[in-house]
Short mmCIF file of C-alpha atoms and ligand atoms in Angstrom, two decimals:
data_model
loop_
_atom_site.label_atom_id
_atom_site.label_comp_id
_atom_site.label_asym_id
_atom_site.label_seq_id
_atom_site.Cartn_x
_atom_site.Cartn_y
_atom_site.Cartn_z
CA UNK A 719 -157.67 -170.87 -84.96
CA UNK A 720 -159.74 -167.92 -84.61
CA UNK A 721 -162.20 -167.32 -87.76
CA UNK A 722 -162.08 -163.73 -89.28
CA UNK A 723 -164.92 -163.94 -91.55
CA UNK A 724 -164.45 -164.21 -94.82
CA UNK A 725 -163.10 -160.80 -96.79
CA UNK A 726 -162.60 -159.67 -93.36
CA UNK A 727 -158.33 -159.87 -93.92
CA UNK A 728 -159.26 -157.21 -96.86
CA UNK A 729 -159.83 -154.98 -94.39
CA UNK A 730 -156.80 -153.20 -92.25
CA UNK A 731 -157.35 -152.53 -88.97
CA UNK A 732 -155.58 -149.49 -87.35
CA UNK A 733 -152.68 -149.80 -85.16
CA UNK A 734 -153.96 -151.36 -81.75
CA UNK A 735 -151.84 -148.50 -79.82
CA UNK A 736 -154.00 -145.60 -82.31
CA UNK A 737 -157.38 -147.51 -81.40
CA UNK A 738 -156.66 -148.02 -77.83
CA UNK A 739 -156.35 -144.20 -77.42
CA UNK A 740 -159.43 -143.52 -79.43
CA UNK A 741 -161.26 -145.25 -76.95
CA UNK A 742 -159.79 -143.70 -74.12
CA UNK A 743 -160.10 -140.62 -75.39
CA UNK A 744 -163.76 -141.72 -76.08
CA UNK A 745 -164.05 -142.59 -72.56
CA UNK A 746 -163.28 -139.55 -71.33
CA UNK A 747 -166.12 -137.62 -72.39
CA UNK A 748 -168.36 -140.15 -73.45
CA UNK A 749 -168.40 -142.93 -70.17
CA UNK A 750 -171.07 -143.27 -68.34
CA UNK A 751 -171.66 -141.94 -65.03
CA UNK A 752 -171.68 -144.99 -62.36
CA UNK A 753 -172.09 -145.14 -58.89
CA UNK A 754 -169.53 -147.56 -58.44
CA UNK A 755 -166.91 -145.93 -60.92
CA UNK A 756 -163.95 -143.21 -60.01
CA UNK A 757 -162.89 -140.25 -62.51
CA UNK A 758 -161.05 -141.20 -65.43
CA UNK A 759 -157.10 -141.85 -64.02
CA UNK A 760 -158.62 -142.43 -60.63
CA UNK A 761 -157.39 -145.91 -58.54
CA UNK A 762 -160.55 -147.30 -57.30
CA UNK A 763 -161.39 -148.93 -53.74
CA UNK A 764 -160.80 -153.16 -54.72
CA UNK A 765 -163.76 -153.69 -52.38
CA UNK A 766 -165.93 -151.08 -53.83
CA UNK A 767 -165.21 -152.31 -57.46
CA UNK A 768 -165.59 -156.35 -56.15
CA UNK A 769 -169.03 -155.63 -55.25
CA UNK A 770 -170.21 -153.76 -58.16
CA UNK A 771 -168.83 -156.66 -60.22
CA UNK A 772 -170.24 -159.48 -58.66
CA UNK A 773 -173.49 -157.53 -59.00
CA UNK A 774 -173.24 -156.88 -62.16
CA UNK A 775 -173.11 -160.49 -63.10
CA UNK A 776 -175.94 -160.93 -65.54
CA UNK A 777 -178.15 -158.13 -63.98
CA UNK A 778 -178.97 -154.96 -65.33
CA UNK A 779 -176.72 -152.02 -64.74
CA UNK A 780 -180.01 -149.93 -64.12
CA UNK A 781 -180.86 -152.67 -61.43
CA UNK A 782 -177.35 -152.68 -59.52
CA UNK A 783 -177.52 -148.65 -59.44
CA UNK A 784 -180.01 -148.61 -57.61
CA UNK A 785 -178.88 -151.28 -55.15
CA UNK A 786 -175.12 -150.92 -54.94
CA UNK A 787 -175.16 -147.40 -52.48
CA UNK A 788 -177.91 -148.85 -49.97
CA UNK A 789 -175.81 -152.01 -49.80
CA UNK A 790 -172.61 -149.66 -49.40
CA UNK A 791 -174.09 -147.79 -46.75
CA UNK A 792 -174.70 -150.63 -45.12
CA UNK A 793 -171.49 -152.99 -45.14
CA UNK A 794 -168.77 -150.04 -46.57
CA UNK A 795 -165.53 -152.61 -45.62
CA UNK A 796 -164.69 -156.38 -46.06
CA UNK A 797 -164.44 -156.28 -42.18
CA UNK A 798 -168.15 -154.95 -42.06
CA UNK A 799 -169.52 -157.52 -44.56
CA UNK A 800 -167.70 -160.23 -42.87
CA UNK A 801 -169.29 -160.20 -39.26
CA UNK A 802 -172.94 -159.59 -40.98
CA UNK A 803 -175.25 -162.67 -40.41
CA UNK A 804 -175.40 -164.28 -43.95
CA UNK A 805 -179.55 -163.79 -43.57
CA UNK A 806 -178.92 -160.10 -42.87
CA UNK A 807 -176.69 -160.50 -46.52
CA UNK A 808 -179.25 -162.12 -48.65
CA UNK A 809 -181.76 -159.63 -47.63
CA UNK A 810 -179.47 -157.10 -48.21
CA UNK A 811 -179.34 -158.71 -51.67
CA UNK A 812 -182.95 -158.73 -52.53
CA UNK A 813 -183.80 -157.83 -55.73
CA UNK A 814 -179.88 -158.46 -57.39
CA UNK A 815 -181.14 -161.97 -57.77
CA UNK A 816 -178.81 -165.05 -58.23
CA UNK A 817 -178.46 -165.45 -54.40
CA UNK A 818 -175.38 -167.79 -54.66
CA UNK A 819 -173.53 -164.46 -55.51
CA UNK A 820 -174.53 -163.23 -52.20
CA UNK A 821 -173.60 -166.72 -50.85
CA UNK A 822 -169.98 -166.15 -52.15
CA UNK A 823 -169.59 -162.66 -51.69
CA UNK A 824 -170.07 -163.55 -47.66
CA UNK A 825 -167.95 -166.57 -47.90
CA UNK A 826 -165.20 -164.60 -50.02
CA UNK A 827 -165.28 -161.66 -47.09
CA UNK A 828 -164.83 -164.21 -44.31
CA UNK A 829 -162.15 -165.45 -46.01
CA UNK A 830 -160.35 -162.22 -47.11
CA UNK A 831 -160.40 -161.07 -43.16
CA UNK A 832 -158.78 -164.66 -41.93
CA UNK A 833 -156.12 -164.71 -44.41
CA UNK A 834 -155.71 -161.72 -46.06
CA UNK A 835 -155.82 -158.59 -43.27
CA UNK A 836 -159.50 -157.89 -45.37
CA UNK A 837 -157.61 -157.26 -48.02
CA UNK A 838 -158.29 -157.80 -52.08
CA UNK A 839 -155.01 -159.95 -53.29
CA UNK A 840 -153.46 -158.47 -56.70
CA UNK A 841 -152.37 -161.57 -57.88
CA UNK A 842 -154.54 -163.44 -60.10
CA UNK A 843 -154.33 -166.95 -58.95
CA UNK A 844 -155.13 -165.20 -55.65
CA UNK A 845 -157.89 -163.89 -56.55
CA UNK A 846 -159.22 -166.70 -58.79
CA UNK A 847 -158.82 -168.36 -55.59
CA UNK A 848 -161.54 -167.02 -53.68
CA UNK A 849 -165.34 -168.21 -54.15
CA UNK A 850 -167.49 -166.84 -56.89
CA UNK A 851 -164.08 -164.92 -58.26
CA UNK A 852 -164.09 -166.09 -62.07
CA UNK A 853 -161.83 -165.38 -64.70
CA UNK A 854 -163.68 -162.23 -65.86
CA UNK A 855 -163.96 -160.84 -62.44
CA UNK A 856 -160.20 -161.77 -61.27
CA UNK A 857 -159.38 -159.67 -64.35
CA UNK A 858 -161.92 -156.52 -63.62
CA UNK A 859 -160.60 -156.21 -60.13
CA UNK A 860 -156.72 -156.43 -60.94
CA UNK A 861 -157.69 -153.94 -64.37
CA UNK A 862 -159.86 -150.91 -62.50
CA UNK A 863 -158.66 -151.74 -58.71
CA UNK A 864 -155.19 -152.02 -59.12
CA UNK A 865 -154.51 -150.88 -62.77
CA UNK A 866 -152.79 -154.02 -63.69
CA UNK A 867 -152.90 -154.79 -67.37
CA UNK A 868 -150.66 -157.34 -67.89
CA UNK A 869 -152.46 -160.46 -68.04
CA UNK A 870 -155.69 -160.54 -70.42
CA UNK A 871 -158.41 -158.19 -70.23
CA UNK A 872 -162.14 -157.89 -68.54
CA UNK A 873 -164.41 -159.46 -71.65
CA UNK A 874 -168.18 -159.26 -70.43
CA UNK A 875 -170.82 -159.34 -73.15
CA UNK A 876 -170.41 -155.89 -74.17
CA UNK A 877 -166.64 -156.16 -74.89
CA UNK A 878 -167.27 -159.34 -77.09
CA UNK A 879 -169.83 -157.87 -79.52
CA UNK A 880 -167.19 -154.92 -79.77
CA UNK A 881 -164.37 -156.76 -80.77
CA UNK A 882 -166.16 -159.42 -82.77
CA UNK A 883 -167.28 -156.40 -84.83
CA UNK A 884 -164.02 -154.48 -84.77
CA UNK A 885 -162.35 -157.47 -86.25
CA UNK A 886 -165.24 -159.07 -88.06
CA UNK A 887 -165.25 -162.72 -86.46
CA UNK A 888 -167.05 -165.70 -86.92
CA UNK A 889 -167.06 -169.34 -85.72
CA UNK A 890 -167.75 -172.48 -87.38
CA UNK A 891 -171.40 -173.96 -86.08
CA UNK A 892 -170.06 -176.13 -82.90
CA UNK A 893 -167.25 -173.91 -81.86
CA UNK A 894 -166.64 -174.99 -78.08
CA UNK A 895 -167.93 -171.63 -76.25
CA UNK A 896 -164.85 -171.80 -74.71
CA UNK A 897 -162.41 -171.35 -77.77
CA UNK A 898 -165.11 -169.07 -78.91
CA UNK A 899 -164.39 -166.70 -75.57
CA UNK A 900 -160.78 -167.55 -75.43
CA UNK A 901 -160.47 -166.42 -79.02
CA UNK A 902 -162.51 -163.11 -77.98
CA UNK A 903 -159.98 -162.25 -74.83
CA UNK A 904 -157.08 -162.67 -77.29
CA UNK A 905 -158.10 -160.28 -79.46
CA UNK A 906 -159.11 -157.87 -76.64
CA UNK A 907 -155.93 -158.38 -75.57
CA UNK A 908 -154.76 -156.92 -79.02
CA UNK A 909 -156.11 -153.72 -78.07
CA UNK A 910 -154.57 -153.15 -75.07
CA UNK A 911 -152.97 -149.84 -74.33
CA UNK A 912 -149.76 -148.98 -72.57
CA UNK A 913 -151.60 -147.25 -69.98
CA UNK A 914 -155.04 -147.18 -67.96
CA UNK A 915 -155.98 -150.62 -68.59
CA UNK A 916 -158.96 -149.85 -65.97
CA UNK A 917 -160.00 -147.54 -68.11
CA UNK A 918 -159.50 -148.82 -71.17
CA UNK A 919 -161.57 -152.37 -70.32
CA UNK A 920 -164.60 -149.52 -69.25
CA UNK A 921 -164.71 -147.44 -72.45
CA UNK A 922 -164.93 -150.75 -74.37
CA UNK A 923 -167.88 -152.17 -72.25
CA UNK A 924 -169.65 -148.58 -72.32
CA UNK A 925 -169.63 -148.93 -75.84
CA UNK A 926 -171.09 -151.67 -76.22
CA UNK A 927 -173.52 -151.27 -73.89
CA UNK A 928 -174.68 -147.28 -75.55
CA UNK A 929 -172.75 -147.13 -79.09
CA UNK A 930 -172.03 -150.79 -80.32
CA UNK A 931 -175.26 -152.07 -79.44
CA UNK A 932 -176.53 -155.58 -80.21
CA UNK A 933 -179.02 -154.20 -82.70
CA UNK A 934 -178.55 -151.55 -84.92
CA UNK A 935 -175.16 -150.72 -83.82
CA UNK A 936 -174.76 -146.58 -84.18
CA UNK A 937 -171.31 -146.87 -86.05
CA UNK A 938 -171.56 -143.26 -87.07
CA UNK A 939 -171.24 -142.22 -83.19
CA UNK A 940 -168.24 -144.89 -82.62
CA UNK A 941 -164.56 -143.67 -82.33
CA UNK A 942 -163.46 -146.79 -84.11
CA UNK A 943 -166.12 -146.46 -87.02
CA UNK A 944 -162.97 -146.08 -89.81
CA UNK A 945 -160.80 -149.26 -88.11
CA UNK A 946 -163.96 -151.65 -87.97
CA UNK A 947 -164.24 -154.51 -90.18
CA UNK A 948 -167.77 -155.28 -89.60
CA UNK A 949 -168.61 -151.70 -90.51
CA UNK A 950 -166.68 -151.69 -93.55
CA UNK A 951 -167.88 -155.01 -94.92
CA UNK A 952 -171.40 -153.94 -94.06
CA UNK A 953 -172.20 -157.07 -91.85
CA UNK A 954 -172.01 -154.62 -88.56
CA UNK A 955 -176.11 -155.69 -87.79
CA UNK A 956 -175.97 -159.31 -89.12
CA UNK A 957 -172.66 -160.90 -87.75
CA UNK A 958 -173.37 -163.68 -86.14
CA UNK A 959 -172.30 -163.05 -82.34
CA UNK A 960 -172.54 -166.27 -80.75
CA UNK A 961 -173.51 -170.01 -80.67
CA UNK A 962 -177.67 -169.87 -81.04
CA UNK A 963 -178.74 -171.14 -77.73
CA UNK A 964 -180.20 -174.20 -77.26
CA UNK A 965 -184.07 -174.16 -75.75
CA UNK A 966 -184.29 -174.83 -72.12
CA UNK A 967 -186.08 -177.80 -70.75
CA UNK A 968 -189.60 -177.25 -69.23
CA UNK A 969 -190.76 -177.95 -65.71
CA UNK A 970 -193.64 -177.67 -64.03
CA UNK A 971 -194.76 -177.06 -60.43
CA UNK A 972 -197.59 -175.91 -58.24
CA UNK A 973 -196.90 -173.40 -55.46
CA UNK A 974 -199.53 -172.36 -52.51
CA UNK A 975 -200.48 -169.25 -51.62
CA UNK A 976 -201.23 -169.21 -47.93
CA UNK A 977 -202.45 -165.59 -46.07
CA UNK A 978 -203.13 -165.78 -42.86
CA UNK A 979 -206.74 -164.19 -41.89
CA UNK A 980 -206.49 -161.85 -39.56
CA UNK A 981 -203.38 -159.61 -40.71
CA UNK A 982 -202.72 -160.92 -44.36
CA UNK A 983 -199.34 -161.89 -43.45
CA UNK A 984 -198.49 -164.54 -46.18
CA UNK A 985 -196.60 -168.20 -45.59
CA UNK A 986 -193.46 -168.50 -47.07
CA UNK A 987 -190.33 -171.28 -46.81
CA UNK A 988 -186.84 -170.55 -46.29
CA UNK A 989 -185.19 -172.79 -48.79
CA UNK A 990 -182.29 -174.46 -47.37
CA UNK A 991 -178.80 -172.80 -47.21
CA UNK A 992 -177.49 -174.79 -49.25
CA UNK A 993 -178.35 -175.98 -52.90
CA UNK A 994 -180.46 -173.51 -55.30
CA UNK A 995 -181.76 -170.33 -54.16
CA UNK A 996 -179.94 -171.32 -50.85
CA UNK A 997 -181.84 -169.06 -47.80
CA UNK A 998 -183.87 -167.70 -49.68
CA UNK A 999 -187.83 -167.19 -49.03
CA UNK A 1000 -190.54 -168.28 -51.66
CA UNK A 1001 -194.53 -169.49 -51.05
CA UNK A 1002 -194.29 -173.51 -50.18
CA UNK A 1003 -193.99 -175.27 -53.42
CA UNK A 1004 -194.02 -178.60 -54.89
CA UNK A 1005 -190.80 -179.90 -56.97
CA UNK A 1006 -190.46 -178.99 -60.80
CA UNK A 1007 -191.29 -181.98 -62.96
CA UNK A 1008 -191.29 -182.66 -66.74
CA UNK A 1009 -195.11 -182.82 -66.84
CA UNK A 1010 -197.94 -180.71 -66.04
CA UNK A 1011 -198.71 -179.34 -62.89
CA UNK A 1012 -199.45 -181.21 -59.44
CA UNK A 1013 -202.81 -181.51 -57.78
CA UNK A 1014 -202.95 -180.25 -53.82
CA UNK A 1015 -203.59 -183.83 -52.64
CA UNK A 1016 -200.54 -184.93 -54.32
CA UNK A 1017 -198.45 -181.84 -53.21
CA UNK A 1018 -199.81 -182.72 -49.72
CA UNK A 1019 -199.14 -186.20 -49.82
CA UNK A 1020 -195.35 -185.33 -50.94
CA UNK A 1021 -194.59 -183.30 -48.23
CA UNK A 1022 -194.92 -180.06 -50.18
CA UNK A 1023 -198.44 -178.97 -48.15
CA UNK A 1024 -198.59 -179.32 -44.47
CA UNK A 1025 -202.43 -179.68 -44.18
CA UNK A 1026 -205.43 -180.45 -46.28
CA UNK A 1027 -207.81 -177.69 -47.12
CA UNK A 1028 -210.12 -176.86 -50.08
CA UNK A 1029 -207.82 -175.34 -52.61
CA UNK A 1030 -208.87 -173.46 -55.40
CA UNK A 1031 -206.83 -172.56 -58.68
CA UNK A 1032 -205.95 -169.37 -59.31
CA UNK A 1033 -206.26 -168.04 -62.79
CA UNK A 1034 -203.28 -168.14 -64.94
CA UNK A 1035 -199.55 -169.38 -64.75
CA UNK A 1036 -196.28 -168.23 -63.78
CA UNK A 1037 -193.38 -168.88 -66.17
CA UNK A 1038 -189.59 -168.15 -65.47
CA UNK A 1039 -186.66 -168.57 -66.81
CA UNK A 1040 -183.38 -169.66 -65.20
CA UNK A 1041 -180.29 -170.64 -66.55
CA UNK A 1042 -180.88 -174.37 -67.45
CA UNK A 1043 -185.16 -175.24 -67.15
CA UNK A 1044 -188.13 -173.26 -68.33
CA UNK A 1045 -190.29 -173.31 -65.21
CA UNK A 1046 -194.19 -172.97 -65.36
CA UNK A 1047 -196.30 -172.74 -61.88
CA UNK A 1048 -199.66 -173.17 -61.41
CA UNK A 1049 -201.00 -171.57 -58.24
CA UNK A 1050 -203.12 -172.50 -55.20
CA UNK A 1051 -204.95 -170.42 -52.55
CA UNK A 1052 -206.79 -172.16 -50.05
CA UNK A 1053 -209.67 -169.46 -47.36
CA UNK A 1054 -209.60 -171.78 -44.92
CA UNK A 1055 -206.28 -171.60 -43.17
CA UNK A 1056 -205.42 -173.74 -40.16
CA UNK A 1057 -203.88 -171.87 -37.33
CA UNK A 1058 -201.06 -174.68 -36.67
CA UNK A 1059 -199.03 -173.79 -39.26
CA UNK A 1060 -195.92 -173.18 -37.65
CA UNK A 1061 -195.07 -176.53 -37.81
CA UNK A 1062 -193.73 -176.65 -41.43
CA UNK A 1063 -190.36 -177.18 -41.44
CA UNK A 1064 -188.43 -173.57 -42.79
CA UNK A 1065 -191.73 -171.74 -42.79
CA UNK A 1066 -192.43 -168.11 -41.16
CA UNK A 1067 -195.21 -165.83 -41.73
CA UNK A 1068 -193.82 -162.33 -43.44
CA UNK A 1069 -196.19 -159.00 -43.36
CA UNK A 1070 -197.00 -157.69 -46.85
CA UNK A 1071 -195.16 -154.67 -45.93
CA UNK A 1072 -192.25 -156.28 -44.95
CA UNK A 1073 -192.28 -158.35 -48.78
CA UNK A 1074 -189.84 -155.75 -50.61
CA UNK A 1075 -187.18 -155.98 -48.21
CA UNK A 1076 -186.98 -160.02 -47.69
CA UNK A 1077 -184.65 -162.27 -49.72
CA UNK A 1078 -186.96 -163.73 -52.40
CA UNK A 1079 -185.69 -164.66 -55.43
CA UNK A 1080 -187.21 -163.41 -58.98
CA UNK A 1081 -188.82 -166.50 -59.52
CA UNK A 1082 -190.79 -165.96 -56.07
CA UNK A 1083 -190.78 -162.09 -56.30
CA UNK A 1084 -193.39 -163.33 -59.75
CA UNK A 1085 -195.46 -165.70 -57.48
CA UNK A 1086 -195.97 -163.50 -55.05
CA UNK A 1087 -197.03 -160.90 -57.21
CA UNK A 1088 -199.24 -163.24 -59.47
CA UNK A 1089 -200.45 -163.96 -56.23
CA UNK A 1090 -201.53 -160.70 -55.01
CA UNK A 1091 -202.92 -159.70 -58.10
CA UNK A 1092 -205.09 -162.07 -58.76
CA UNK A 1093 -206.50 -162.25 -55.16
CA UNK A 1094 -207.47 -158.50 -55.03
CA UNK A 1095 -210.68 -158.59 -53.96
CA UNK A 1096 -211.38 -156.65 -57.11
CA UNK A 1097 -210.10 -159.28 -59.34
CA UNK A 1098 -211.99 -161.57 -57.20
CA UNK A 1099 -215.05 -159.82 -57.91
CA UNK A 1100 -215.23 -159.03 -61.41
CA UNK A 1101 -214.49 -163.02 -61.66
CA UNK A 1102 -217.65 -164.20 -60.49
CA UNK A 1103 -219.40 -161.53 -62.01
CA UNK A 1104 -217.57 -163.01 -65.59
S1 LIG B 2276 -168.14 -149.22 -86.11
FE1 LIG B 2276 -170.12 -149.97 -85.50
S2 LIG B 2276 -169.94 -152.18 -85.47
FE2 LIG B 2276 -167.88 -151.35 -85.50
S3 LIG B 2276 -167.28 -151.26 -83.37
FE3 LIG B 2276 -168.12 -149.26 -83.88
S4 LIG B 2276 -170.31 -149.37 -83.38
FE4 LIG B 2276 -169.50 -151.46 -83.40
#
């Protein structure tokens, strides 16, 4: 059963049809200007609103705004995406991050052309159908594309911490994530207007992403402010939202920084197509292990090195976080750099101007950078003057 917390029954909420068009209403003036969002009212393009979603996915909306019109531009129909080369894709997708989106997104337009005239289906098995398309984005598309509200609403992040507040819940410790979030969509679904359920799902994320903030909510600019049980039982800052995540396992791993002499192009690996990170480029690197980092004759003698040289440490680590390890890199520069390196299986040299616009991942955007910084001649200078 889902867990209003306690003294939260004291408090009546409004009718669900009076809140749902406070928060249109809300929207209306308050919404925030996207690239990928229509006026108020407007139908939206499916593809148009597919790709902002799958970009969205766990990135900033700051981030995606500044990538979703080059990317646009560049592949503006299901058709156009489909006949791109899936390398032209990821590096299309550099800096968004989470390449198996980009993976999917290709795979998903392929598909839609073969057996669905490049067309976005409506129906939601359809939809959930098609690789990468999740519950929350099956319902985003079939809500803003196609204006459909009658199955259960879009509930990202934002919409949770809104209607956790509105209706002040809580969870037992050890609540299945899943009840926890199935709980969440049926209360959303509470809210649901008769209208605009495109709309509707929007205002609810804006305002939790610029009113109904994680901390310090700003209840007095909130439509709902008189309706909200968290507000009215003062627990609006300190409800718990969610289970407390557990810490990630560490890993460690050396990775080699390799730049070629004469034009500073640097060495990097395609990682294979498939699996993690699938295509995309990153310096050489060992695996990730439980314990400290690897030496450069051990990385050699793995396979992760293709030749022997006298390495050198640079100064500090790299840590990153990804959804289920810690990592932690150590990294390695060697100045003498044979010339038959072309041999390493996946490996190309890459231009230091030509860095921005390749497919590296976050986690090799930081090594790269670590890299560069701390070979700077001035860095390396002021070192052995230290
Ligand atoms: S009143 Fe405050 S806590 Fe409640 S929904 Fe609005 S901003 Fe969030």
């Amino acid at each position: 059963m889902a867990s209003r917390i306690p003294d939260a029954s004291l408090v009546t909420p409004a009718p669900p049809g009076a809140l749902a068009a406070r928060f249109l209403a809300w929207y209306d003036r308050h919404r925030r200007h996207l690239p990928w969002r229509m006026a108020p009212g407007t139908p939206s393009d499916p593809y148009r609103v597919w790709v902002s979603e799958v970009m969205l996915q766990q990135v900033r909306v700051e981030t995606v705004a500044r990538h979703y019109a080059p990317f646009l531009e560049r592949w503006p129909t299901v058709e156009a995406l489909a006949a791109a080369p899936l390398e032209e894709v990821l590096r299309g997708w550099s800096g968004l991050g989470r390449y198996a989106r980009a993976h999917n997104l290709h795979a998903c337009a392929r598909l839609l052309v073969e057996r669905h005239e490049g067309r976005l289906p409506e129906d939601e098995a359809a939809l959930r159908a098609l690789p990468g398309v999740g519950p929350y984005t099956a319902a985003a598309i079939r809500a803003i594309a196609f204006g459909r509200g009658d199955a259960l609403p879009p509930v990202d992040g934002n919409v949770e911490r809104v209607v956790a507040r509105l209706f002040a819940l809580g969870w037992e410790p050890g609540t299945p994530d899943t009840r926890r979030r199935a709980e969440l969509r049926r209360f959303a679904a509470s809210l649901a207007p008769d209208g605009r359920p495109g709309d509707h799902a929007q205002a609810i994320m804006d305002l939790g992403a610029t009113v109904c903030v994680p901390r310090r909510p700003r209840c007095g600019a909130c439509p709902v402010q008189d309706a909200c049980a968290a507000r009215a039982l003062g627990v609006a800052d300190t409800l718990v939202l969610g289970p407390k995540r557990a810490p990630r396992p560490k890993r460690y791993a050396t990775a080699f920084w390799v730049s070629r002499p004469e034009d500073g192009a640097v060495l990097l690996r395609r990682r294979p197509m498939k699996g993690p990170l699938g295509g995309t480029l990153e310096p050489p690197s060992t695996e990730w292990r439980p314990r400290r980092a690897w030496r450069a004759a051990e990385a050699i003698s793995a396979g992760a090195l293709p030749f022997a040289a006298d390495w050198r440490r640079l100064p500090g680590r790299v840590r990153h976080a990804l959804s289920s390890y810690e990592v932690e890199f150590a990294v390695m520069t060697a100045a003498d750099v044979p010339r038959a390196l072309d041999t390493m299986d996946g490996a190309v040299w890459v231009g230091r101007e030509h860095l921005e616009g390749e497919a590296l991942s976050s986690l090799a955007r930081k090594l790269v950078r670590h890299a560069l910084a701390a070979t700077r001649p001035r860095a390396i200078r002021h070192r052995r003057r230290a």
